[in-house]
Structure formats: C-alpha cells, structure tokens
Coordinates of C-alpha atoms in Angstrom, one line a residue:
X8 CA -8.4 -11.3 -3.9
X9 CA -11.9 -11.7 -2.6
X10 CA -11.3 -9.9 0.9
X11 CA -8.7 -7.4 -1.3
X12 CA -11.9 -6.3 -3.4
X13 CA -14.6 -6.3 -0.6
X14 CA -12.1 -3.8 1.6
X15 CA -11.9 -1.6 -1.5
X16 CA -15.3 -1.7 -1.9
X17 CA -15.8 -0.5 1.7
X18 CA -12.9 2.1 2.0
X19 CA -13.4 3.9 -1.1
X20 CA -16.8 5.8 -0.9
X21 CA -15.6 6.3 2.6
X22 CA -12.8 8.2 1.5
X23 CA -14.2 9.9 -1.2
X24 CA -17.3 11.2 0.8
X25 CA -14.4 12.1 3.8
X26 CA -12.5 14.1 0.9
X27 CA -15.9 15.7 -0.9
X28 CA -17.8 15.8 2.8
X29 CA -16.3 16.7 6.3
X30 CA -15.0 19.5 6.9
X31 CA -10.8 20.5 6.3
X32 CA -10.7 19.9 10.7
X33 CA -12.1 16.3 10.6
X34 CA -9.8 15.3 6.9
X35 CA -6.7 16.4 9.3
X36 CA -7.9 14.3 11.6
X37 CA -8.5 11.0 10.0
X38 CA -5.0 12.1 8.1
X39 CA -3.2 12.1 11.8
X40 CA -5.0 8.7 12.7
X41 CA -3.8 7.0 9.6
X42 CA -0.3 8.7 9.9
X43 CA -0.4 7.2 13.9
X44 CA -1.1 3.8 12.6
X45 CA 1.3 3.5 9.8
X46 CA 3.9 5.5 11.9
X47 CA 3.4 2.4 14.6
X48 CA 3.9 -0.1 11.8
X49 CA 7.2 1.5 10.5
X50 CA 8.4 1.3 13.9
X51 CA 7.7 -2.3 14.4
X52 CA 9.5 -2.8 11.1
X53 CA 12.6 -0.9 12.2
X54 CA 13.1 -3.5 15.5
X55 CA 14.1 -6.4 13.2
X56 CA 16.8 -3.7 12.2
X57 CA 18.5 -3.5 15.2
X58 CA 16.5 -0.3 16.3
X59 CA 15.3 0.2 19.5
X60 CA 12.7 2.6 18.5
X61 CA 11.2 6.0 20.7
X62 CA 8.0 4.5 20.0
X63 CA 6.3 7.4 22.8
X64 CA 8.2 10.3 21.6
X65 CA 7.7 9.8 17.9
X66 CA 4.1 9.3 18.9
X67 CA 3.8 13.0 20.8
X68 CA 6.0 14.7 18.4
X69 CA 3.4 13.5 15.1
X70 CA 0.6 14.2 17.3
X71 CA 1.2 17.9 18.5
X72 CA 2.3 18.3 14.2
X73 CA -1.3 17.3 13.3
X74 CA -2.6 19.7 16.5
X75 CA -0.8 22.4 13.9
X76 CA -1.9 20.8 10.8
X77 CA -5.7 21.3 12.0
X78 CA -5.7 24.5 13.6
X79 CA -4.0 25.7 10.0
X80 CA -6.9 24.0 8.0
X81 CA -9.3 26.3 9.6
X82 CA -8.1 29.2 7.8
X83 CA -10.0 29.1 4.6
X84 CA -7.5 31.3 2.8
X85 CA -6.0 29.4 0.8
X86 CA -2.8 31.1 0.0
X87 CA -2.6 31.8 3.8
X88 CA -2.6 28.3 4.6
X89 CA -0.2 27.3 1.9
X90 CA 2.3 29.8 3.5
X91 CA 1.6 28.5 7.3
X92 CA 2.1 24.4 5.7
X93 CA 5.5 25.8 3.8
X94 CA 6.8 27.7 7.3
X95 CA 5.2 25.0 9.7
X96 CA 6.0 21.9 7.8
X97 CA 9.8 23.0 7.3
X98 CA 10.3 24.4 11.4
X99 CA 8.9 21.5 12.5
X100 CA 11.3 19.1 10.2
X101 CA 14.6 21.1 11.2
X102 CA 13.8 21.3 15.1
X103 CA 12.9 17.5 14.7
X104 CA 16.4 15.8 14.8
X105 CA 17.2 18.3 17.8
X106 CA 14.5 16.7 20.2
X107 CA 14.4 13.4 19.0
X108 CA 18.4 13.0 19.8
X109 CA 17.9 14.8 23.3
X110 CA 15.1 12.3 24.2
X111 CA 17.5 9.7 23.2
X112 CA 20.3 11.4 25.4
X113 CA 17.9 11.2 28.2
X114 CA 16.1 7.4 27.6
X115 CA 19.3 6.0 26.7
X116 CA 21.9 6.9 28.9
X117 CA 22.6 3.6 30.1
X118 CA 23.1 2.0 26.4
X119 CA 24.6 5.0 24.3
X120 CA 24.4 2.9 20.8
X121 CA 21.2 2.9 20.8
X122 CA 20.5 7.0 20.9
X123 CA 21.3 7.9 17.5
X124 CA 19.9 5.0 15.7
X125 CA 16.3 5.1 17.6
X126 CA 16.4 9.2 17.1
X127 CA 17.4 8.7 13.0
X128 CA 14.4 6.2 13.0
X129 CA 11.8 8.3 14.6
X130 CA 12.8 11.3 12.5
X131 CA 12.5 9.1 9.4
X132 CA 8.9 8.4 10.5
X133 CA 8.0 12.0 10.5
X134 CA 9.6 12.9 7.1
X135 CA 8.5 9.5 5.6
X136 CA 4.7 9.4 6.6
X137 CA 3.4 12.3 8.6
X138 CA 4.2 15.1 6.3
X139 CA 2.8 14.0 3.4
X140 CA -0.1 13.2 5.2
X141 CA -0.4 16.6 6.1
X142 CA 0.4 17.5 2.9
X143 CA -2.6 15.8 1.6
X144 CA -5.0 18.0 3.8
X145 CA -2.8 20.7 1.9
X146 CA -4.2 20.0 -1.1
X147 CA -8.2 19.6 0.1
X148 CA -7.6 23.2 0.8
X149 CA -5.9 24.6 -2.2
X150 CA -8.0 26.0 -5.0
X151 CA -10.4 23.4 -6.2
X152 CA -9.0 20.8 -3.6
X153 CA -11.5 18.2 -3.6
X154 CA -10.5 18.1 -7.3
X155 CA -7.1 18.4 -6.7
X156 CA -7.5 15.1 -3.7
X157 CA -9.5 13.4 -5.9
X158 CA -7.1 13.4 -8.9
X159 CA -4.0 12.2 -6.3
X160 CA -6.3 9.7 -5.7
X161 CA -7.1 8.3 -8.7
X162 CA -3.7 8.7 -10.4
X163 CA -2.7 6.4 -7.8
X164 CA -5.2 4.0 -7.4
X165 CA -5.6 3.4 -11.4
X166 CA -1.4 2.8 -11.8
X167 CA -1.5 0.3 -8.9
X168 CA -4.5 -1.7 -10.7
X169 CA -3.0 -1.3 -14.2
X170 CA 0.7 -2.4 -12.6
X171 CA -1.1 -5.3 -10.9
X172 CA -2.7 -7.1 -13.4
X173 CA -0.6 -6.5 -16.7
X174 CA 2.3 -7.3 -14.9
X175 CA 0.6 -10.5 -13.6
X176 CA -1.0 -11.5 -17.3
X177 CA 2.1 -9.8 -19.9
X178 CA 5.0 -9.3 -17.5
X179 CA 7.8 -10.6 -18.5
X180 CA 11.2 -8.3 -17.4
X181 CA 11.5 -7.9 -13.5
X182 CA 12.0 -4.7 -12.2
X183 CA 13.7 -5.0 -9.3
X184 CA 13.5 -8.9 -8.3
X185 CA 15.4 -8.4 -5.1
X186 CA 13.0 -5.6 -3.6
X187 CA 9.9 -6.5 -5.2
X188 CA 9.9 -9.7 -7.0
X189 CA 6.6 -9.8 -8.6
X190 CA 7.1 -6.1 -10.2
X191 CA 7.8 -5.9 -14.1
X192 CA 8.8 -3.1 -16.5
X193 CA 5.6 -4.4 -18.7
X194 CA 3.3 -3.6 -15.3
X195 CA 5.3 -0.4 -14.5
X196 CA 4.7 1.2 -18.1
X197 CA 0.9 0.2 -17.9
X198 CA 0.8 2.0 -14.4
X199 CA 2.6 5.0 -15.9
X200 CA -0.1 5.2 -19.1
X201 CA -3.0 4.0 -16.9
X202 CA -2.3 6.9 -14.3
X203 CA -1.9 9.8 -17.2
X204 CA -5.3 8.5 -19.2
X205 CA -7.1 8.8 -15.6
X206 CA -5.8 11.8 -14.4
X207 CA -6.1 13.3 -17.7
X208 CA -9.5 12.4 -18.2
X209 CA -10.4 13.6 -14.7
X210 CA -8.8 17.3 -15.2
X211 CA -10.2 17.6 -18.8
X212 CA -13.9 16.9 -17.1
X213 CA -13.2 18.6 -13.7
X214 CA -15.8 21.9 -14.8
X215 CA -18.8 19.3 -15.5
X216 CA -17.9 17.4 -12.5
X217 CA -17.7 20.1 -10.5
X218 CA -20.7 21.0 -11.4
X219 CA -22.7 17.7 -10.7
X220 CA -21.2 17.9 -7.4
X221 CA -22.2 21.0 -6.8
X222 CA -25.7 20.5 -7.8
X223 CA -25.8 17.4 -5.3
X224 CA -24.7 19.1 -2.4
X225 CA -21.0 17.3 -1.7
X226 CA -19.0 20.4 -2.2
X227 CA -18.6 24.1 -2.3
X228 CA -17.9 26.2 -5.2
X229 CA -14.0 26.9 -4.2
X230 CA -13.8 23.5 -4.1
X231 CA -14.4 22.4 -7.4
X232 CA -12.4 23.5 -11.0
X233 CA -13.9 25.9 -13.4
X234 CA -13.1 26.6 -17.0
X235 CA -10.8 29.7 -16.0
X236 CA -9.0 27.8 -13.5
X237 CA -8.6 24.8 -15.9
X238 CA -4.7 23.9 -16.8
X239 CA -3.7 23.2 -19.6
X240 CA -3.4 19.6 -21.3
X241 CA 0.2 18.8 -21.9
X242 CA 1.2 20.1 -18.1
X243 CA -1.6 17.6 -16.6
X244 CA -0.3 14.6 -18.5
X245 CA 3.5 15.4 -17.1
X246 CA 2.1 16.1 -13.9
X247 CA 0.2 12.9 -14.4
X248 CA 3.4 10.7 -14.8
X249 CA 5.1 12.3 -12.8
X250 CA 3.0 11.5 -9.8
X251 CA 3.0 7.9 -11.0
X252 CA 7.0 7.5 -11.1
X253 CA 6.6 8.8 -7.3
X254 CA 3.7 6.4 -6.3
X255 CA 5.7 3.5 -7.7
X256 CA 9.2 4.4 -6.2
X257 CA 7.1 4.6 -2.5
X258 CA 5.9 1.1 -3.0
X259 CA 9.5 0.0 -4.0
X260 CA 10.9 2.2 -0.7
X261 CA 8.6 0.3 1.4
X262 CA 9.2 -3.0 0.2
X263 CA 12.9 -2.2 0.2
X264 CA 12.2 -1.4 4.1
X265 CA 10.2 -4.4 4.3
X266 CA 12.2 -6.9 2.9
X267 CA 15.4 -5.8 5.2
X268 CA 13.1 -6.3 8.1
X269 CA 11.7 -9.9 6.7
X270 CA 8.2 -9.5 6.6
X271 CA 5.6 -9.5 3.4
X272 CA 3.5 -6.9 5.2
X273 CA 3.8 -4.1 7.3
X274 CA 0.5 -5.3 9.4
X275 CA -2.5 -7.0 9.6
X276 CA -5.3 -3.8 10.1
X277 CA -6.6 -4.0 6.5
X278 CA -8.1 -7.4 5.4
X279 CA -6.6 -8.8 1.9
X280 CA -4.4 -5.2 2.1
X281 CA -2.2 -5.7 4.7
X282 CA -1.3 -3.0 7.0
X283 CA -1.7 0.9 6.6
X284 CA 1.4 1.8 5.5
X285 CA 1.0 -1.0 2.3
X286 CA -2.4 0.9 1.8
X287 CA -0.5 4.9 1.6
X288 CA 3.0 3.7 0.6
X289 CA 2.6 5.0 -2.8
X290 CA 0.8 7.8 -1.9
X291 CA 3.5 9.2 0.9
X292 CA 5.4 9.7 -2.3
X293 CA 2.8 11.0 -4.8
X294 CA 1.2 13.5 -2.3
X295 CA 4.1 16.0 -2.1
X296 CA 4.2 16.3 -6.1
X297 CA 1.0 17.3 -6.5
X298 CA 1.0 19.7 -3.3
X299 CA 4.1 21.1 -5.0
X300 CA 2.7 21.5 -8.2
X301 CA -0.7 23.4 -6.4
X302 CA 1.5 25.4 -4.3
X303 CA 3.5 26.7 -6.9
X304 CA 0.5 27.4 -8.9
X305 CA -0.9 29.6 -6.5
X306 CA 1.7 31.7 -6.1
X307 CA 2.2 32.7 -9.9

C-alpha cells in the first residue's frame, strides 16, 4: 500500500500538468509511449496462451498510428481533427487484419499454425490499447478538452478507490470470483456512485475551474468549459455511470486475460501498481465513451 500511494503521489500531478501543460504533439506522444509499453505487456501475456506473438510488427504498425495521431493533433480545429480521428482511426483498424496476416504469411511459413493466431493477437493489441489511447489525445483536443481529460480522469480514478476500499471493508457478494476474486457487488455500486458524485461535481464547477486555471497560466481559453458550453445535469450523471460500467468491465477484461495467462500482474514497471496495462486497463474502456459522447456533441 505504502509504494501503491507514494507512485500515485508521483504520477498524478505529472499527468495532470502533461494533460493542462504540454502541448496536444507531446500528450500524443507520452500516449504512444504508454500504449508501446502496455502493448509489450499484452504480448507477453498472450505467450502463456499458446501465441507466438509479432512482437516487431505490432510494434511498427502502433508506432506509424501514433506518427498519424500527432501530426492530426496539430490541427487546432477541433471539428477538423474529430473528422481526421473518425476517418483515420477506422482505415487504420480495417487495413490492420490485412497486414498483420501477410506478415504472418511471410514470418511463418515454416509453422503455418501459428499465422493466424499471432496476427488475431497483434490486431487485438491495436484495437484493445492503442486506439483508445489515441482517443484520449481526442479528447484534450475537443472543446474544453483539458476539462473533458480531466473528468475521464477522475471518473476513473475516484470508482477504482471507492471499489477498492468498500469492497475490502462492506463487501460481501463476489462479482465474478473466477476472474477477479476480490471484486464485490457492494465495491462495484460504490464505484458506480463514487464516479457520478465526482464527475458531477467536476462538470457542475468546470466555469470556476476553468477560470482559476486560466488565471494561473495552465490552460487556454478553448480549453476550458464556460457557462454556454455547460451540459446539462441529468446527461453528465448518465454519462458519468456510464463511463464507470466501462472502466470496471476493462479491469474485469484484463484480469480475465490475465488469469488465462497465470499471472497477478501484467508487469513489474509501476511500483505497488503493477505493470502499465493494470495502470490504463479501466481507462482503455472508459476513454472511447467519453470521446463518443464529445464527438457526437460537436457535431450537433
């Protein structure tokens, strides 16, 4: 717990003065490097499987999709950029299975089994972690994006305490004992209530946030919320749980992927964490909702 806490303590301001701070270029950056490292873990995981996976491939393919994903963050327009992540995003996920199962044609001639299963797993990879990572630099650029980032953020991060710690002290009723032992209904409905209290409290205040951040010099005005652009309540709370149902069915589809493999954590890189992918697990599946929900938004 000690080591869990001090690397919390560490990472967060990090990320938050990454997400308020550098510019769209360097998020997509750190976004590719963080999808690089948990892609490498999901790979290791996939051995114990059977899997031989394209380990090189897989790693060329994600980077020259973040190359993309940073020349579009450039573009400041936001509905622009939207439209190049929607067209880019979905050409690069259907031309994906195509050149993943020819490089397995041409690495694996001399053990045919192998091709389709190492070609599935490295497409996986892509689907699974780098596009919502990308997706993530999606929403920094949105309307009021570092708002928007910040919200993902804290939805997340406040159901994953909440689920923690009630289910440890009140839980009672396992959720899914052969996946994830330790998970309870009683710690799942906390992180559901914890996560549409946060992110409700967080929209509500975004105009006087925004403002204070302003004021200190950590953000533009296009990147904060003002009372125009302010949604309404009820949408925000269903947004809210929504995003939380996601985050906690990624960290049941990685322990699911875990517990095949036989491990308790996907790596070692984050002390009293785990690996990356334990660290954005729940994220990989939150991201895209709230991209969605932007997306959608700014093209009404």
């Amino acid at each position: 717990m000690i080591k869990r806490v001090a690397t919390a303590v560490v990472l967060i301001p990090l990320v938050l003065l990454l997400v308020l701070k550098a510019p769209l270029y360097v998020l997509a950056l750190v976004a590719g490097a963080v999808a690089l490292l948990a892609i490498a873990e999901f790979l290791k995981l996939v051995t114990p499987y059977g899997v031989q996976p394209l380990t090189l491939a897989t790693y060329v393919f994600v980077a020259l999709f973040f190359v993309f994903v940073i020349i579009a963050s450039t573009n400041r327009t936001p509905l622009v950029e939207t439209t190049a992540m929607i067209y880019g995003t979905a050409l690069t996920a259907a031309v994906a299975p195509f050149i993943f199962l020819t490089v397995a044609m041409k690495m694996r001639r001399a053990n045919l089994t192998s091709g389709y299963p190492a070609a599935a797993a490295a497409v996986f990879a892509f689907a699974y972690i780098a596009i919502p990572m990308a997706l993530l630099v999606g929403i920094r650029q949105q309307p009021a994006g570092a708002i928007w980032t910040i919200y993902t953020l804290l939805a997340v991060w406040a159901g994953d305490i909440f689920a923690y710690f009630v289910g440890k002290s009140l839980g009672r009723h396992r959720m899914s004992p052969h996946i994830s032992p330790k998970k309870t209904w009683e710690g799942a409905a906390a992180s559901i209530v914890a996560s549409v209290i946060v992110g409700t409290l967080w929209i509500q205040h975004a105009p006087g946030i925004s403002s204070a951040l302003l004021r200190a010099g950590l953000i533009e005005r296009r990147d904060g919320m003002w009372g125009l652009e302010q949604p309404p309540l009820w949408p925000i709370i269903l947004l809210s749980a929504v995003v939380n149902i996601a985050a906690q069915l990624g960290d049941l589809v990685e322990s699911l992927i875990k517990r095949g493999a036989g491990v308790k954590d996907s790596g070692t890189i984050l002390p009293g964490h785990g690996g990356m992918l334990d660290r954005i697990d729940a994220m990989l599946f939150a991201v895209p909702v709230v991209w969605a929900y932007g997306a959608w938004r700014l093209m009404q």
